[in-house]
Amino acid sequence: GWCPLSPTGAQTTQLLVEPPWRPAVLWDRVTLTCQGSGTTGATTWYKDGQLWGQQGLDHLSVTESGTYTCYRPGSGHSPPIRVLDDELVLQVPARALLEGDTVTLHCRG
């Protein structure tokens, strides 16, 4: 799921989250994928503002709660994604929601 959505045609870096629910929770075995128009294979990952994980890979398996971003030369930094370690969460689909949309909520713990 994409979140947030950038304007059509914008040259930006985004984080794709699997499974596609917000908030992301650690016990869901979250995988982040850095996507954008920038250089493939040159991704830099950050957790809570610090360099994190193996650099250069477009995918990151999250093992700790925190706020994650990625950077790609040519398209910049992604918006941040928070991964929580909460025991009980109310999740919404990780996509742009508009007023009047029918939404499935997940209450999970």
PDB file of N, CA and C in Angstrom:
ATOM      1  N   GLY A   1       0.811  -1.196   0.000  1.00  0.00           N
ATOM      2  CA  GLY A   1       0.000   0.000   0.000  1.00  0.00           C
ATOM      3  C   GLY A   1       0.845   1.245   0.000  1.00  0.00           C
ATOM      4  N   TRP A   2       0.455   2.211  -0.817  1.00  0.00           N
ATOM      5  CA  TRP A   2       1.170   3.489  -0.878  1.00  0.00           C
ATOM      6  C   TRP A   2       0.578   4.449   0.130  1.00  0.00           C
ATOM      7  N   CYS A   3       1.420   5.145   0.848  1.00  0.00           N
ATOM      8  CA  CYS A   3       0.930   6.165   1.774  1.00  0.00           C
ATOM      9  C   CYS A   3       2.094   7.026   2.220  1.00  0.00           C
ATOM     10  N   PRO A   4       2.061   8.351   2.097  1.00  0.00           N
ATOM     11  CA  PRO A   4       0.989   9.067   1.403  1.00  0.00           C
ATOM     12  C   PRO A   4       1.205   9.060  -0.102  1.00  0.00           C
ATOM     13  N   LEU A   5       0.161   9.387  -0.844  1.00  0.00           N
ATOM     14  CA  LEU A   5       0.288   9.446  -2.290  1.00  0.00           C
ATOM     15  C   LEU A   5       0.897  10.774  -2.692  1.00  0.00           C
ATOM     16  N   SER A   6       1.786  10.731  -3.664  1.00  0.00           N
ATOM     17  CA  SER A   6       2.383  11.962  -4.158  1.00  0.00           C
ATOM     18  C   SER A   6       1.604  12.423  -5.385  1.00  0.00           C
ATOM     19  N   PRO A   7       1.704  13.701  -5.736  1.00  0.00           N
ATOM     20  CA  PRO A   7       1.014  14.178  -6.941  1.00  0.00           C
ATOM     21  C   PRO A   7       1.455  13.406  -8.175  1.00  0.00           C
ATOM     22  N   THR A   8       0.547  13.245  -9.121  1.00  0.00           N
ATOM     23  CA  THR A   8       0.841  12.499 -10.333  1.00  0.00           C
ATOM     24  C   THR A   8       2.062  13.083 -11.023  1.00  0.00           C
ATOM     25  N   GLY A   9       3.015  12.213 -11.344  1.00  0.00           N
ATOM     26  CA  GLY A   9       4.195  12.644 -12.068  1.00  0.00           C
ATOM     27  C   GLY A   9       5.312  13.150 -11.182  1.00  0.00           C
ATOM     28  N   ALA A  10       5.096  13.238  -9.879  1.00  0.00           N
ATOM     29  CA  ALA A  10       6.139  13.729  -8.988  1.00  0.00           C
ATOM     30  C   ALA A  10       7.288  12.726  -8.928  1.00  0.00           C
ATOM     31  N   GLN A  11       8.503  13.233  -8.953  1.00  0.00           N
ATOM     32  CA  GLN A  11       9.682  12.383  -8.906  1.00  0.00           C
ATOM     33  C   GLN A  11      10.089  12.235  -7.441  1.00  0.00           C
ATOM     34  N   THR A  12       9.432  11.323  -6.736  1.00  0.00           N
ATOM     35  CA  THR A  12       9.677  11.177  -5.312  1.00  0.00           C
ATOM     36  C   THR A  12       9.972   9.733  -4.951  1.00  0.00           C
ATOM     37  N   THR A  13      10.563   9.571  -3.771  1.00  0.00           N
ATOM     38  CA  THR A  13      10.806   8.255  -3.209  1.00  0.00           C
ATOM     39  C   THR A  13       9.658   7.922  -2.263  1.00  0.00           C
ATOM     40  N   GLN A  14       9.151   6.693  -2.328  1.00  0.00           N
ATOM     41  CA  GLN A  14       8.061   6.248  -1.473  1.00  0.00           C
ATOM     42  C   GLN A  14       8.438   4.928  -0.810  1.00  0.00           C
ATOM     43  N   LEU A  15       7.783   4.653   0.306  1.00  0.00           N
ATOM     44  CA  LEU A  15       7.929   3.371   0.980  1.00  0.00           C
ATOM     45  C   LEU A  15       6.668   2.550   0.788  1.00  0.00           C
ATOM     46  N   LEU A  16       6.820   1.352   0.254  1.00  0.00           N
ATOM     47  CA  LEU A  16       5.731   0.394   0.126  1.00  0.00           C
ATOM     48  C   LEU A  16       5.799  -0.517   1.355  1.00  0.00           C
ATOM     49  N   VAL A  17       4.665  -0.716   2.008  1.00  0.00           N
ATOM     50  CA  VAL A  17       4.623  -1.480   3.255  1.00  0.00           C
ATOM     51  C   VAL A  17       3.811  -2.756   3.056  1.00  0.00           C
ATOM     52  N   GLU A  18       4.373  -3.876   3.464  1.00  0.00           N
ATOM     53  CA  GLU A  18       3.665  -5.152   3.464  1.00  0.00           C
ATOM     54  C   GLU A  18       3.753  -5.763   4.856  1.00  0.00           C
ATOM     55  N   PRO A  19       2.638  -6.239   5.422  1.00  0.00           N
ATOM     56  CA  PRO A  19       1.284  -6.176   4.882  1.00  0.00           C
ATOM     57  C   PRO A  19       0.777  -4.738   4.848  1.00  0.00           C
ATOM     58  N   PRO A  20      -0.164  -4.432   3.928  1.00  0.00           N
ATOM     59  CA  PRO A  20      -0.554  -3.042   3.659  1.00  0.00           C
ATOM     60  C   PRO A  20      -1.582  -2.462   4.630  1.00  0.00           C
ATOM     61  N   TRP A  21      -1.181  -2.353   5.904  1.00  0.00           N
ATOM     62  CA  TRP A  21      -2.066  -1.803   6.938  1.00  0.00           C
ATOM     63  C   TRP A  21      -1.330  -0.751   7.740  1.00  0.00           C
ATOM     64  N   ARG A  22      -2.100   0.258   8.221  1.00  0.00           N
ATOM     65  CA  ARG A  22      -1.551   1.291   9.098  1.00  0.00           C
ATOM     66  C   ARG A  22      -2.329   1.278  10.404  1.00  0.00           C
ATOM     67  N   PRO A  23      -1.686   1.417  11.549  1.00  0.00           N
ATOM     68  CA  PRO A  23      -0.236   1.491  11.657  1.00  0.00           C
ATOM     69  C   PRO A  23       0.403   0.119  11.431  1.00  0.00           C
ATOM     70  N   ALA A  24       1.640   0.130  10.966  1.00  0.00           N
ATOM     71  CA  ALA A  24       2.403  -1.104  10.827  1.00  0.00           C
ATOM     72  C   ALA A  24       2.820  -1.552  12.228  1.00  0.00           C
ATOM     73  N   VAL A  25       2.745  -2.856  12.478  1.00  0.00           N
ATOM     74  CA  VAL A  25       3.121  -3.387  13.787  1.00  0.00           C
ATOM     75  C   VAL A  25       4.177  -4.469  13.620  1.00  0.00           C
ATOM     76  N   LEU A  26       5.110  -4.491  14.557  1.00  0.00           N
ATOM     77  CA  LEU A  26       6.280  -5.349  14.459  1.00  0.00           C
ATOM     78  C   LEU A  26       5.921  -6.818  14.299  1.00  0.00           C
ATOM     79  N   TRP A  27       4.881  -7.271  15.021  1.00  0.00           N
ATOM     80  CA  TRP A  27       4.545  -8.697  14.983  1.00  0.00           C
ATOM     81  C   TRP A  27       3.881  -9.110  13.672  1.00  0.00           C
ATOM     82  N   ASP A  28       3.676  -8.175  12.737  1.00  0.00           N
ATOM     83  CA  ASP A  28       3.167  -8.506  11.402  1.00  0.00           C
ATOM     84  C   ASP A  28       4.287  -8.891  10.430  1.00  0.00           C
ATOM     85  N   ARG A  29       5.529  -8.940  10.915  1.00  0.00           N
ATOM     86  CA  ARG A  29       6.673  -9.243  10.042  1.00  0.00           C
ATOM     87  C   ARG A  29       6.699  -8.277   8.853  1.00  0.00           C
ATOM     88  N   VAL A  30       6.797  -7.005   9.167  1.00  0.00           N
ATOM     89  CA  VAL A  30       6.713  -5.933   8.177  1.00  0.00           C
ATOM     90  C   VAL A  30       7.941  -5.917   7.262  1.00  0.00           C
ATOM     91  N   THR A  31       7.668  -5.761   5.960  1.00  0.00           N
ATOM     92  CA  THR A  31       8.718  -5.552   4.969  1.00  0.00           C
ATOM     93  C   THR A  31       8.492  -4.202   4.313  1.00  0.00           C
ATOM     94  N   LEU A  32       9.549  -3.396   4.246  1.00  0.00           N
ATOM     95  CA  LEU A  32       9.492  -2.110   3.574  1.00  0.00           C
ATOM     96  C   LEU A  32      10.223  -2.211   2.252  1.00  0.00           C
ATOM     97  N   THR A  33       9.651  -1.609   1.210  1.00  0.00           N
ATOM     98  CA  THR A  33      10.280  -1.569  -0.100  1.00  0.00           C
ATOM     99  C   THR A  33      10.418  -0.113  -0.510  1.00  0.00           C
ATOM    100  N   CYS A  34      11.635   0.299  -0.838  1.00  0.00           N
ATOM    101  CA  CYS A  34      11.905   1.665  -1.260  1.00  0.00           C
ATOM    102  C   CYS A  34      11.727   1.748  -2.771  1.00  0.00           C
ATOM    103  N   GLN A  35      10.817   2.614  -3.200  1.00  0.00           N
ATOM    104  CA  GLN A  35      10.534   2.752  -4.623  1.00  0.00           C
ATOM    105  C   GLN A  35      10.582   4.214  -5.021  1.00  0.00           C
ATOM    106  N   GLY A  36      11.023   4.449  -6.236  1.00  0.00           N
ATOM    107  CA  GLY A  36      11.081   5.812  -6.750  1.00  0.00           C
ATOM    108  C   GLY A  36      11.854   5.849  -8.043  1.00  0.00           C
ATOM    109  N   SER A  37      11.997   7.043  -8.572  1.00  0.00           N
ATOM    110  CA  SER A  37      12.661   7.205  -9.863  1.00  0.00           C
ATOM    111  C   SER A  37      14.177   7.301  -9.718  1.00  0.00           C
ATOM    112  N   GLY A  38      14.653   7.291  -8.485  1.00  0.00           N
ATOM    113  CA  GLY A  38      16.092   7.414  -8.257  1.00  0.00           C
ATOM    114  C   GLY A  38      16.848   6.144  -8.611  1.00  0.00           C
ATOM    115  N   THR A  39      18.133   6.146  -8.309  1.00  0.00           N
ATOM    116  CA  THR A  39      19.031   5.061  -8.677  1.00  0.00           C
ATOM    117  C   THR A  39      18.661   3.756  -7.970  1.00  0.00           C
ATOM    118  N   THR A  40      18.365   2.713  -8.747  1.00  0.00           N
ATOM    119  CA  THR A  40      18.070   1.396  -8.189  1.00  0.00           C
ATOM    120  C   THR A  40      19.338   0.796  -7.598  1.00  0.00           C
ATOM    121  N   GLY A  41      19.194   0.130  -6.454  1.00  0.00           N
ATOM    122  CA  GLY A  41      20.343  -0.518  -5.832  1.00  0.00           C
ATOM    123  C   GLY A  41      21.250   0.422  -5.075  1.00  0.00           C
ATOM    124  N   ALA A  42      20.827   1.672  -4.896  1.00  0.00           N
ATOM    125  CA  ALA A  42      21.637   2.645  -4.153  1.00  0.00           C
ATOM    126  C   ALA A  42      20.847   3.200  -2.971  1.00  0.00           C
ATOM    127  N   THR A  43      19.950   2.378  -2.417  1.00  0.00           N
ATOM    128  CA  THR A  43      19.070   2.812  -1.336  1.00  0.00           C
ATOM    129  C   THR A  43      19.832   2.904  -0.018  1.00  0.00           C
ATOM    130  N   THR A  44      19.576   3.962   0.724  1.00  0.00           N
ATOM    131  CA  THR A  44      20.090   4.123   2.079  1.00  0.00           C
ATOM    132  C   THR A  44      18.905   4.120   3.030  1.00  0.00           C
ATOM    133  N   TRP A  45      18.996   3.321   4.091  1.00  0.00           N
ATOM    134  CA  TRP A  45      17.911   3.185   5.064  1.00  0.00           C
ATOM    135  C   TRP A  45      18.241   3.919   6.348  1.00  0.00           C
ATOM    136  N   TYR A  46      17.201   4.484   6.969  1.00  0.00           N
ATOM    137  CA  TYR A  46      17.346   5.177   8.241  1.00  0.00           C
ATOM    138  C   TYR A  46      16.261   4.704   9.203  1.00  0.00           C
ATOM    139  N   LYS A  47      16.646   4.545  10.469  1.00  0.00           N
ATOM    140  CA  LYS A  47      15.689   4.263  11.538  1.00  0.00           C
ATOM    141  C   LYS A  47      15.896   5.321  12.609  1.00  0.00           C
ATOM    142  N   ASP A  48      14.820   6.043  12.922  1.00  0.00           N
ATOM    143  CA  ASP A  48      14.890   7.115  13.911  1.00  0.00           C
ATOM    144  C   ASP A  48      16.018   8.097  13.601  1.00  0.00           C
ATOM    145  N   GLY A  49      16.211   8.371  12.308  1.00  0.00           N
ATOM    146  CA  GLY A  49      17.197   9.356  11.879  1.00  0.00           C
ATOM    147  C   GLY A  49      18.622   8.855  11.756  1.00  0.00           C
ATOM    148  N   GLN A  50      18.861   7.586  12.076  1.00  0.00           N
ATOM    149  CA  GLN A  50      20.212   7.017  12.026  1.00  0.00           C
ATOM    150  C   GLN A  50      20.308   5.985  10.905  1.00  0.00           C
ATOM    151  N   LEU A  51      21.484   5.875  10.282  1.00  0.00           N
ATOM    152  CA  LEU A  51      21.693   4.832   9.274  1.00  0.00           C
ATOM    153  C   LEU A  51      21.306   3.483   9.858  1.00  0.00           C
ATOM    154  N   TRP A  52      20.661   2.639   9.027  1.00  0.00           N
ATOM    155  CA  TRP A  52      20.120   1.392   9.559  1.00  0.00           C
ATOM    156  C   TRP A  52      20.186   0.287   8.526  1.00  0.00           C
ATOM    157  N   GLY A  53      20.521  -0.904   8.979  1.00  0.00           N
ATOM    158  CA  GLY A  53      20.433  -2.092   8.132  1.00  0.00           C
ATOM    159  C   GLY A  53      21.450  -2.111   7.015  1.00  0.00           C
ATOM    160  N   GLN A  54      21.242  -3.044   6.102  1.00  0.00           N
ATOM    161  CA  GLN A  54      22.142  -3.223   4.967  1.00  0.00           C
ATOM    162  C   GLN A  54      21.811  -2.204   3.897  1.00  0.00           C
ATOM    163  N   GLN A  55      22.788  -1.402   3.546  1.00  0.00           N
ATOM    164  CA  GLN A  55      22.569  -0.352   2.562  1.00  0.00           C
ATOM    165  C   GLN A  55      22.640  -0.932   1.145  1.00  0.00           C
ATOM    166  N   GLY A  56      21.972  -0.270   0.212  1.00  0.00           N
ATOM    167  CA  GLY A  56      22.009  -0.690  -1.187  1.00  0.00           C
ATOM    168  C   GLY A  56      20.836  -1.547  -1.599  1.00  0.00           C
ATOM    169  N   LEU A  57      20.190  -2.231  -0.638  1.00  0.00           N
ATOM    170  CA  LEU A  57      19.055  -3.086  -0.962  1.00  0.00           C
ATOM    171  C   LEU A  57      17.764  -2.280  -0.977  1.00  0.00           C
ATOM    172  N   ASP A  58      16.844  -2.645  -1.859  1.00  0.00           N
ATOM    173  CA  ASP A  58      15.575  -1.935  -1.967  1.00  0.00           C
ATOM    174  C   ASP A  58      14.535  -2.436  -0.969  1.00  0.00           C
ATOM    175  N   HIS A  59      14.810  -3.579  -0.295  1.00  0.00           N
ATOM    176  CA  HIS A  59      13.878  -4.156   0.666  1.00  0.00           C
ATOM    177  C   HIS A  59      14.515  -4.179   2.048  1.00  0.00           C
ATOM    178  N   LEU A  60      13.674  -4.002   3.079  1.00  0.00           N
ATOM    179  CA  LEU A  60      14.145  -4.077   4.461  1.00  0.00           C
ATOM    180  C   LEU A  60      13.122  -4.846   5.282  1.00  0.00           C
ATOM    181  N   SER A  61      13.562  -5.936   5.935  1.00  0.00           N
ATOM    182  CA  SER A  61      12.707  -6.663   6.868  1.00  0.00           C
ATOM    183  C   SER A  61      12.864  -6.005   8.231  1.00  0.00           C
ATOM    184  N   VAL A  62      11.757  -5.493   8.771  1.00  0.00           N
ATOM    185  CA  VAL A  62      11.808  -4.717  10.008  1.00  0.00           C
ATOM    186  C   VAL A  62      11.880  -5.651  11.209  1.00  0.00           C
ATOM    187  N   THR A  63      12.866  -5.432  12.079  1.00  0.00           N
ATOM    188  CA  THR A  63      13.054  -6.262  13.265  1.00  0.00           C
ATOM    189  C   THR A  63      12.920  -5.466  14.557  1.00  0.00           C
ATOM    190  N   GLU A  64      12.789  -4.137  14.453  1.00  0.00           N
ATOM    191  CA  GLU A  64      12.646  -3.289  15.637  1.00  0.00           C
ATOM    192  C   GLU A  64      11.626  -2.202  15.349  1.00  0.00           C
ATOM    193  N   SER A  65      10.879  -1.815  16.383  1.00  0.00           N
ATOM    194  CA  SER A  65       9.947  -0.712  16.221  1.00  0.00           C
ATOM    195  C   SER A  65      10.734   0.584  16.042  1.00  0.00           C
ATOM    196  N   GLY A  66      10.107   1.551  15.398  1.00  0.00           N
ATOM    197  CA  GLY A  66      10.757   2.833  15.169  1.00  0.00           C
ATOM    198  C   GLY A  66      10.180   3.509  13.946  1.00  0.00           C
ATOM    199  N   THR A  67      10.791   4.617  13.556  1.00  0.00           N
ATOM    200  CA  THR A  67      10.361   5.380  12.386  1.00  0.00           C
ATOM    201  C   THR A  67      11.405   5.205  11.285  1.00  0.00           C
ATOM    202  N   TYR A  68      10.956   4.686  10.142  1.00  0.00           N
ATOM    203  CA  TYR A  68      11.851   4.329   9.046  1.00  0.00           C
ATOM    204  C   TYR A  68      11.660   5.254   7.846  1.00  0.00           C
ATOM    205  N   THR A  69      12.767   5.571   7.193  1.00  0.00           N
ATOM    206  CA  THR A  69      12.745   6.278   5.916  1.00  0.00           C
ATOM    207  C   THR A  69      13.818   5.660   5.025  1.00  0.00           C
ATOM    208  N   CYS A  70      13.699   5.908   3.736  1.00  0.00           N
ATOM    209  CA  CYS A  70      14.761   5.495   2.825  1.00  0.00           C
ATOM    210  C   CYS A  70      15.134   6.675   1.938  1.00  0.00           C
ATOM    211  N   TYR A  71      16.313   6.591   1.347  1.00  0.00           N
ATOM    212  CA  TYR A  71      16.818   7.647   0.471  1.00  0.00           C
ATOM    213  C   TYR A  71      17.339   7.026  -0.808  1.00  0.00           C
ATOM    214  N   ARG A  72      16.982   7.626  -1.929  1.00  0.00           N
ATOM    215  CA  ARG A  72      17.511   7.199  -3.223  1.00  0.00           C
ATOM    216  C   ARG A  72      18.074   8.412  -3.947  1.00  0.00           C
ATOM    217  N   PRO A  73      19.320   8.325  -4.403  1.00  0.00           N
ATOM    218  CA  PRO A  73      19.883   9.423  -5.184  1.00  0.00           C
ATOM    219  C   PRO A  73      19.013   9.687  -6.416  1.00  0.00           C
ATOM    220  N   GLY A  74      18.648  10.908  -6.615  1.00  0.00           N
ATOM    221  CA  GLY A  74      17.835  11.267  -7.768  1.00  0.00           C
ATOM    222  C   GLY A  74      16.387  11.545  -7.433  1.00  0.00           C
ATOM    223  N   SER A  75      15.884  10.912  -6.358  1.00  0.00           N
ATOM    224  CA  SER A  75      14.494  11.184  -5.981  1.00  0.00           C
ATOM    225  C   SER A  75      14.334  11.509  -4.503  1.00  0.00           C
ATOM    226  N   GLY A  76      15.402  11.413  -3.724  1.00  0.00           N
ATOM    227  CA  GLY A  76      15.391  11.919  -2.364  1.00  0.00           C
ATOM    228  C   GLY A  76      14.878  10.976  -1.303  1.00  0.00           C
ATOM    229  N   HIS A  77      14.465  11.580  -0.179  1.00  0.00           N
ATOM    230  CA  HIS A  77      13.996  10.830   0.990  1.00  0.00           C
ATOM    231  C   HIS A  77      12.515  10.496   0.869  1.00  0.00           C
ATOM    232  N   SER A  78      12.144   9.340   1.382  1.00  0.00           N
ATOM    233  CA  SER A  78      10.730   8.947   1.445  1.00  0.00           C
ATOM    234  C   SER A  78      10.070   9.613   2.637  1.00  0.00           C
ATOM    235  N   PRO A  79       8.731   9.681   2.638  1.00  0.00           N
ATOM    236  CA  PRO A  79       8.026  10.031   3.868  1.00  0.00           C
ATOM    237  C   PRO A  79       8.295   8.947   4.910  1.00  0.00           C
ATOM    238  N   PRO A  80       8.233   9.291   6.199  1.00  0.00           N
ATOM    239  CA  PRO A  80       8.512   8.296   7.245  1.00  0.00           C
ATOM    240  C   PRO A  80       7.363   7.313   7.441  1.00  0.00           C
ATOM    241  N   ILE A  81       7.724   6.107   7.855  1.00  0.00           N
ATOM    242  CA  ILE A  81       6.759   5.073   8.234  1.00  0.00           C
ATOM    243  C   ILE A  81       7.094   4.637   9.656  1.00  0.00           C
ATOM    244  N   ARG A  82       6.097   4.709  10.548  1.00  0.00           N
ATOM    245  CA  ARG A  82       6.287   4.238  11.916  1.00  0.00           C
ATOM    246  C   ARG A  82       5.880   2.780  12.017  1.00  0.00           C
ATOM    247  N   VAL A  83       6.728   1.987  12.668  1.00  0.00           N
ATOM    248  CA  VAL A  83       6.405   0.588  12.969  1.00  0.00           C
ATOM    249  C   VAL A  83       6.314   0.486  14.488  1.00  0.00           C
ATOM    250  N   LEU A  84       5.139   0.079  14.973  1.00  0.00           N
ATOM    251  CA  LEU A  84       4.879   0.033  16.402  1.00  0.00           C
ATOM    252  C   LEU A  84       5.081  -1.365  16.969  1.00  0.00           C
ATOM    253  N   ASP A  85       5.226  -1.432  18.296  1.00  0.00           N
ATOM    254  CA  ASP A  85       5.319  -2.712  19.000  1.00  0.00           C
ATOM    255  C   ASP A  85       4.145  -2.838  19.975  1.00  0.00           C
ATOM    256  N   ASP A  86       3.028  -2.184  19.643  1.00  0.00           N
ATOM    257  CA  ASP A  86       1.860  -2.187  20.511  1.00  0.00           C
ATOM    258  C   ASP A  86       1.202  -3.565  20.546  1.00  0.00           C
ATOM    259  N   GLU A  87       0.553  -3.879  21.677  1.00  0.00           N
ATOM    260  CA  GLU A  87      -0.116  -5.170  21.824  1.00  0.00           C
ATOM    261  C   GLU A  87      -1.491  -5.179  21.180  1.00  0.00           C
ATOM    262  N   LEU A  88      -2.126  -3.998  21.073  1.00  0.00           N
ATOM    263  CA  LEU A  88      -3.462  -3.903  20.490  1.00  0.00           C
ATOM    264  C   LEU A  88      -3.504  -2.700  19.559  1.00  0.00           C
ATOM    265  N   VAL A  89      -3.906  -2.922  18.298  1.00  0.00           N
ATOM    266  CA  VAL A  89      -3.952  -1.828  17.329  1.00  0.00           C
ATOM    267  C   VAL A  89      -5.241  -1.877  16.525  1.00  0.00           C
ATOM    268  N   LEU A  90      -5.708  -0.702  16.122  1.00  0.00           N
ATOM    269  CA  LEU A  90      -6.804  -0.577  15.181  1.00  0.00           C
ATOM    270  C   LEU A  90      -6.176  -0.131  13.864  1.00  0.00           C
ATOM    271  N   GLN A  91      -6.240  -1.007  12.856  1.00  0.00           N
ATOM    272  CA  GLN A  91      -5.558  -0.755  11.596  1.00  0.00           C
ATOM    273  C   GLN A  91      -6.533  -0.369  10.491  1.00  0.00           C
ATOM    274  N   VAL A  92      -6.044   0.483   9.578  1.00  0.00           N
ATOM    275  CA  VAL A  92      -6.789   0.876   8.384  1.00  0.00           C
ATOM    276  C   VAL A  92      -5.946   0.515   7.171  1.00  0.00           C
ATOM    277  N   PRO A  93      -6.564   0.369   5.989  1.00  0.00           N
ATOM    278  CA  PRO A  93      -5.783   0.067   4.785  1.00  0.00           C
ATOM    279  C   PRO A  93      -4.758   1.164   4.512  1.00  0.00           C
ATOM    280  N   ALA A  94      -3.590   0.750   4.065  1.00  0.00           N
ATOM    281  CA  ALA A  94      -2.506   1.696   3.771  1.00  0.00           C
ATOM    282  C   ALA A  94      -2.663   2.234   2.360  1.00  0.00           C
ATOM    283  N   ARG A  95      -3.699   3.032   2.171  1.00  0.00           N
ATOM    284  CA  ARG A  95      -3.942   3.676   0.884  1.00  0.00           C
ATOM    285  C   ARG A  95      -4.655   4.989   1.151  1.00  0.00           C
ATOM    286  N   ALA A  96      -4.712   5.825   0.135  1.00  0.00           N
ATOM    287  CA  ALA A  96      -5.405   7.101   0.290  1.00  0.00           C
ATOM    288  C   ALA A  96      -6.896   6.843   0.487  1.00  0.00           C
ATOM    289  N   LEU A  97      -7.468   7.443   1.512  1.00  0.00           N
ATOM    290  CA  LEU A  97      -8.886   7.279   1.805  1.00  0.00           C
ATOM    291  C   LEU A  97      -9.609   8.601   1.598  1.00  0.00           C
ATOM    292  N   LEU A  98     -10.768   8.533   0.963  1.00  0.00           N
ATOM    293  CA  LEU A  98     -11.568   9.720   0.702  1.00  0.00           C
ATOM    294  C   LEU A  98     -12.877   9.637   1.477  1.00  0.00           C
ATOM    295  N   GLU A  99     -13.431  10.789   1.804  1.00  0.00           N
ATOM    296  CA  GLU A  99     -14.703  10.821   2.502  1.00  0.00           C
ATOM    297  C   GLU A  99     -15.753  10.063   1.697  1.00  0.00           C
ATOM    298  N   GLY A 100     -16.490   9.184   2.381  1.00  0.00           N
ATOM    299  CA  GLY A 100     -17.509   8.382   1.716  1.00  0.00           C
ATOM    300  C   GLY A 100     -17.037   6.997   1.327  1.00  0.00           C
ATOM    301  N   ASP A 101     -15.715   6.754   1.373  1.00  0.00           N
ATOM    302  CA  ASP A 101     -15.192   5.417   1.079  1.00  0.00           C
ATOM    303  C   ASP A 101     -15.671   4.413   2.123  1.00  0.00           C
ATOM    304  N   THR A 102     -15.935   3.179   1.679  1.00  0.00           N
ATOM    305  CA  THR A 102     -16.176   2.085   2.595  1.00  0.00           C
ATOM    306  C   THR A 102     -14.829   1.525   3.020  1.00  0.00           C
ATOM    307  N   VAL A 103     -14.607   1.415   4.320  1.00  0.00           N
ATOM    308  CA  VAL A 103     -13.292   1.016   4.831  1.00  0.00           C
ATOM    309  C   VAL A 103     -13.443  -0.176   5.759  1.00  0.00           C
ATOM    310  N   THR A 104     -12.564  -1.169   5.608  1.00  0.00           N
ATOM    311  CA  THR A 104     -12.494  -2.285   6.536  1.00  0.00           C
ATOM    312  C   THR A 104     -11.438  -1.972   7.571  1.00  0.00           C
ATOM    313  N   LEU A 105     -11.815  -2.040   8.858  1.00  0.00           N
ATOM    314  CA  LEU A 105     -10.883  -1.825   9.954  1.00  0.00           C
ATOM    315  C   LEU A 105     -10.502  -3.165  10.568  1.00  0.00           C
ATOM    316  N   HIS A 106      -9.245  -3.267  11.006  1.00  0.00           N
ATOM    317  CA  HIS A 106      -8.773  -4.449  11.713  1.00  0.00           C
ATOM    318  C   HIS A 106      -8.470  -4.067  13.154  1.00  0.00           C
ATOM    319  N   CYS A 107      -9.126  -4.707  14.106  1.00  0.00           N
ATOM    320  CA  CYS A 107      -8.759  -4.567  15.513  1.00  0.00           C
ATOM    321  C   CYS A 107      -7.971  -5.833  15.858  1.00  0.00           C
ATOM    322  N   ARG A 108      -6.683  -5.644  16.143  1.00  0.00           N
ATOM    323  CA  ARG A 108      -5.814  -6.822  16.288  1.00  0.00           C
ATOM    324  C   ARG A 108      -4.958  -6.730  17.529  1.00  0.00           C
ATOM    325  N   GLY A 109      -4.731  -7.890  18.106  1.00  0.00           N
ATOM    326  CA  GLY A 109      -3.885  -7.927  19.295  1.00  0.00           C
ATOM    327  C   GLY A 109      -3.358  -9.321  19.542  1.00  0.00           C
TER     328      GLY A 109
END
